[in-house]
Amino acid sequence: MQLGAGLLRNSDSKVAMIAQEVGYDSEASFSRAFKCNMGQPPAAWRRKQRVGA
């Protein structure tokens, strides 16, 4: 999950591409796992990181 978070923070890749890169079969499964671990869906987390930077 930390690798996925880093890719979300530091790249403009789509969430689906990041999900595949970190080993998930689908964007949906990555999004569910990400939200469970990080407290927000990937896109919302990414927006918050960029606003806070």
mmCIF file with all atom_site columns, C-alpha atoms in Angstrom:
data_model
loop_
_atom_site.group_PDB
_atom_site.id
_atom_site.type_symbol
_atom_site.label_atom_id
_atom_site.label_alt_id
_atom_site.label_comp_id
_atom_site.label_asym_id
_atom_site.label_entity_id
_atom_site.label_seq_id
_atom_site.pdbx_PDB_ins_code
_atom_site.Cartn_x
_atom_site.Cartn_y
_atom_site.Cartn_z
_atom_site.occupancy
_atom_site.B_iso_or_equiv
_atom_site.pdbx_formal_charge
_atom_site.auth_seq_id
_atom_site.auth_comp_id
_atom_site.auth_asym_id
_atom_site.auth_atom_id
_atom_site.pdbx_PDB_model_num
ATOM 1  C CA . MET A 1 1  ? 0.000   0.000  0.000   1.00 0.00 ? 1  MET A CA 1
ATOM 2  C CA . GLN A 1 2  ? 2.894   2.350  0.690   1.00 0.00 ? 2  GLN A CA 1
ATOM 3  C CA . LEU A 1 3  ? 4.185   1.826  -2.844  1.00 0.00 ? 3  LEU A CA 1
ATOM 4  C CA . GLY A 1 4  ? 0.755   2.658  -4.235  1.00 0.00 ? 4  GLY A CA 1
ATOM 5  C CA . ALA A 1 5  ? 0.540   5.760  -2.043  1.00 0.00 ? 5  ALA A CA 1
ATOM 6  C CA . GLY A 1 6  ? 3.946   6.886  -3.256  1.00 0.00 ? 6  GLY A CA 1
ATOM 7  C CA . LEU A 1 7  ? 2.935   6.445  -6.865  1.00 0.00 ? 7  LEU A CA 1
ATOM 8  C CA . LEU A 1 8  ? -0.279  8.375  -6.265  1.00 0.00 ? 8  LEU A CA 1
ATOM 9  C CA . ARG A 1 9  ? 1.654   11.192 -4.624  1.00 0.00 ? 9  ARG A CA 1
ATOM 10 C CA . ASN A 1 10 ? 4.514   11.401 -7.106  1.00 0.00 ? 10 ASN A CA 1
ATOM 11 C CA . SER A 1 11 ? 2.992   10.588 -10.480 1.00 0.00 ? 11 SER A CA 1
ATOM 12 C CA . ASP A 1 12 ? 0.072   11.524 -12.671 1.00 0.00 ? 12 ASP A CA 1
ATOM 13 C CA . SER A 1 13 ? -0.679  7.891  -13.539 1.00 0.00 ? 13 SER A CA 1
ATOM 14 C CA . LYS A 1 14 ? -4.305  6.844  -13.427 1.00 0.00 ? 14 LYS A CA 1
ATOM 15 C CA . VAL A 1 15 ? -5.423  4.875  -10.386 1.00 0.00 ? 15 VAL A CA 1
ATOM 16 C CA . ALA A 1 16 ? -6.092  1.829  -12.598 1.00 0.00 ? 16 ALA A CA 1
ATOM 17 C CA . MET A 1 17 ? -2.485  1.846  -13.836 1.00 0.00 ? 17 MET A CA 1
ATOM 18 C CA . ILE A 1 18 ? -1.121  2.180  -10.303 1.00 0.00 ? 18 ILE A CA 1
ATOM 19 C CA . ALA A 1 19 ? -3.362  -0.658 -9.133  1.00 0.00 ? 19 ALA A CA 1
ATOM 20 C CA . GLN A 1 20 ? -1.961  -2.918 -11.838 1.00 0.00 ? 20 GLN A CA 1
ATOM 21 C CA . GLU A 1 21 ? 1.619   -1.833 -11.117 1.00 0.00 ? 21 GLU A CA 1
ATOM 22 C CA . VAL A 1 22 ? 1.361   -2.748 -7.436  1.00 0.00 ? 22 VAL A CA 1
ATOM 23 C CA . GLY A 1 23 ? -0.233  -6.127 -8.141  1.00 0.00 ? 23 GLY A CA 1
ATOM 24 C CA . TYR A 1 24 ? -4.003  -5.702 -7.997  1.00 0.00 ? 24 TYR A CA 1
ATOM 25 C CA . ASP A 1 25 ? -6.206  -7.293 -10.641 1.00 0.00 ? 25 ASP A CA 1
ATOM 26 C CA . SER A 1 26 ? -8.602  -4.358 -10.742 1.00 0.00 ? 26 SER A CA 1
ATOM 27 C CA . GLU A 1 27 ? -8.894  -0.708 -9.845  1.00 0.00 ? 27 GLU A CA 1
ATOM 28 C CA . ALA A 1 28 ? -11.878 -1.568 -7.646  1.00 0.00 ? 28 ALA A CA 1
ATOM 29 C CA . SER A 1 29 ? -9.965  -4.049 -5.504  1.00 0.00 ? 29 SER A CA 1
ATOM 30 C CA . PHE A 1 30 ? -7.057  -1.622 -5.113  1.00 0.00 ? 30 PHE A CA 1
ATOM 31 C CA . SER A 1 31 ? -9.458  1.187  -4.203  1.00 0.00 ? 31 SER A CA 1
ATOM 32 C CA . ARG A 1 32 ? -11.196 -0.917 -1.547  1.00 0.00 ? 32 ARG A CA 1
ATOM 33 C CA . ALA A 1 33 ? -7.893  -1.977 0.014   1.00 0.00 ? 33 ALA A CA 1
ATOM 34 C CA . PHE A 1 34 ? -6.496  1.556  -0.181  1.00 0.00 ? 34 PHE A CA 1
ATOM 35 C CA . LYS A 1 35 ? -9.558  3.036  1.519   1.00 0.00 ? 35 LYS A CA 1
ATOM 36 C CA . CYS A 1 36 ? -9.428  0.400  4.243   1.00 0.00 ? 36 CYS A CA 1
ATOM 37 C CA . ASN A 1 37 ? -5.744  1.136  4.955   1.00 0.00 ? 37 ASN A CA 1
ATOM 38 C CA . MET A 1 38 ? -5.542  4.878  4.327   1.00 0.00 ? 38 MET A CA 1
ATOM 39 C CA . GLY A 1 39 ? -9.034  6.010  5.308   1.00 0.00 ? 39 GLY A CA 1
ATOM 40 C CA . GLN A 1 40 ? -9.896  7.559  1.919   1.00 0.00 ? 40 GLN A CA 1
ATOM 41 C CA . PRO A 1 41 ? -10.267 6.380  -1.672  1.00 0.00 ? 41 PRO A CA 1
ATOM 42 C CA . PRO A 1 42 ? -7.107  6.795  -3.768  1.00 0.00 ? 42 PRO A CA 1
ATOM 43 C CA . ALA A 1 43 ? -8.298  9.788  -5.822  1.00 0.00 ? 43 ALA A CA 1
ATOM 44 C CA . ALA A 1 44 ? -9.441  11.743 -2.757  1.00 0.00 ? 44 ALA A CA 1
ATOM 45 C CA . TRP A 1 45 ? -6.201  10.900 -0.935  1.00 0.00 ? 45 TRP A CA 1
ATOM 46 C CA . ARG A 1 46 ? -4.185  12.105 -3.934  1.00 0.00 ? 46 ARG A CA 1
ATOM 47 C CA . ARG A 1 47 ? -6.072  15.417 -4.078  1.00 0.00 ? 47 ARG A CA 1
ATOM 48 C CA . LYS A 1 48 ? -5.527  15.972 -0.367  1.00 0.00 ? 48 LYS A CA 1
ATOM 49 C CA . GLN A 1 49 ? -1.794  15.279 -0.693  1.00 0.00 ? 49 GLN A CA 1
ATOM 50 C CA . ARG A 1 50 ? -1.424  17.781 -3.508  1.00 0.00 ? 50 ARG A CA 1
ATOM 51 C CA . VAL A 1 51 ? -3.398  20.502 -1.736  1.00 0.00 ? 51 VAL A CA 1
ATOM 52 C CA . GLY A 1 52 ? -1.377  20.012 1.439   1.00 0.00 ? 52 GLY A CA 1
ATOM 53 C CA . ALA A 1 53 ? 1.959   20.171 -0.396  1.00 0.00 ? 53 ALA A CA 1
#
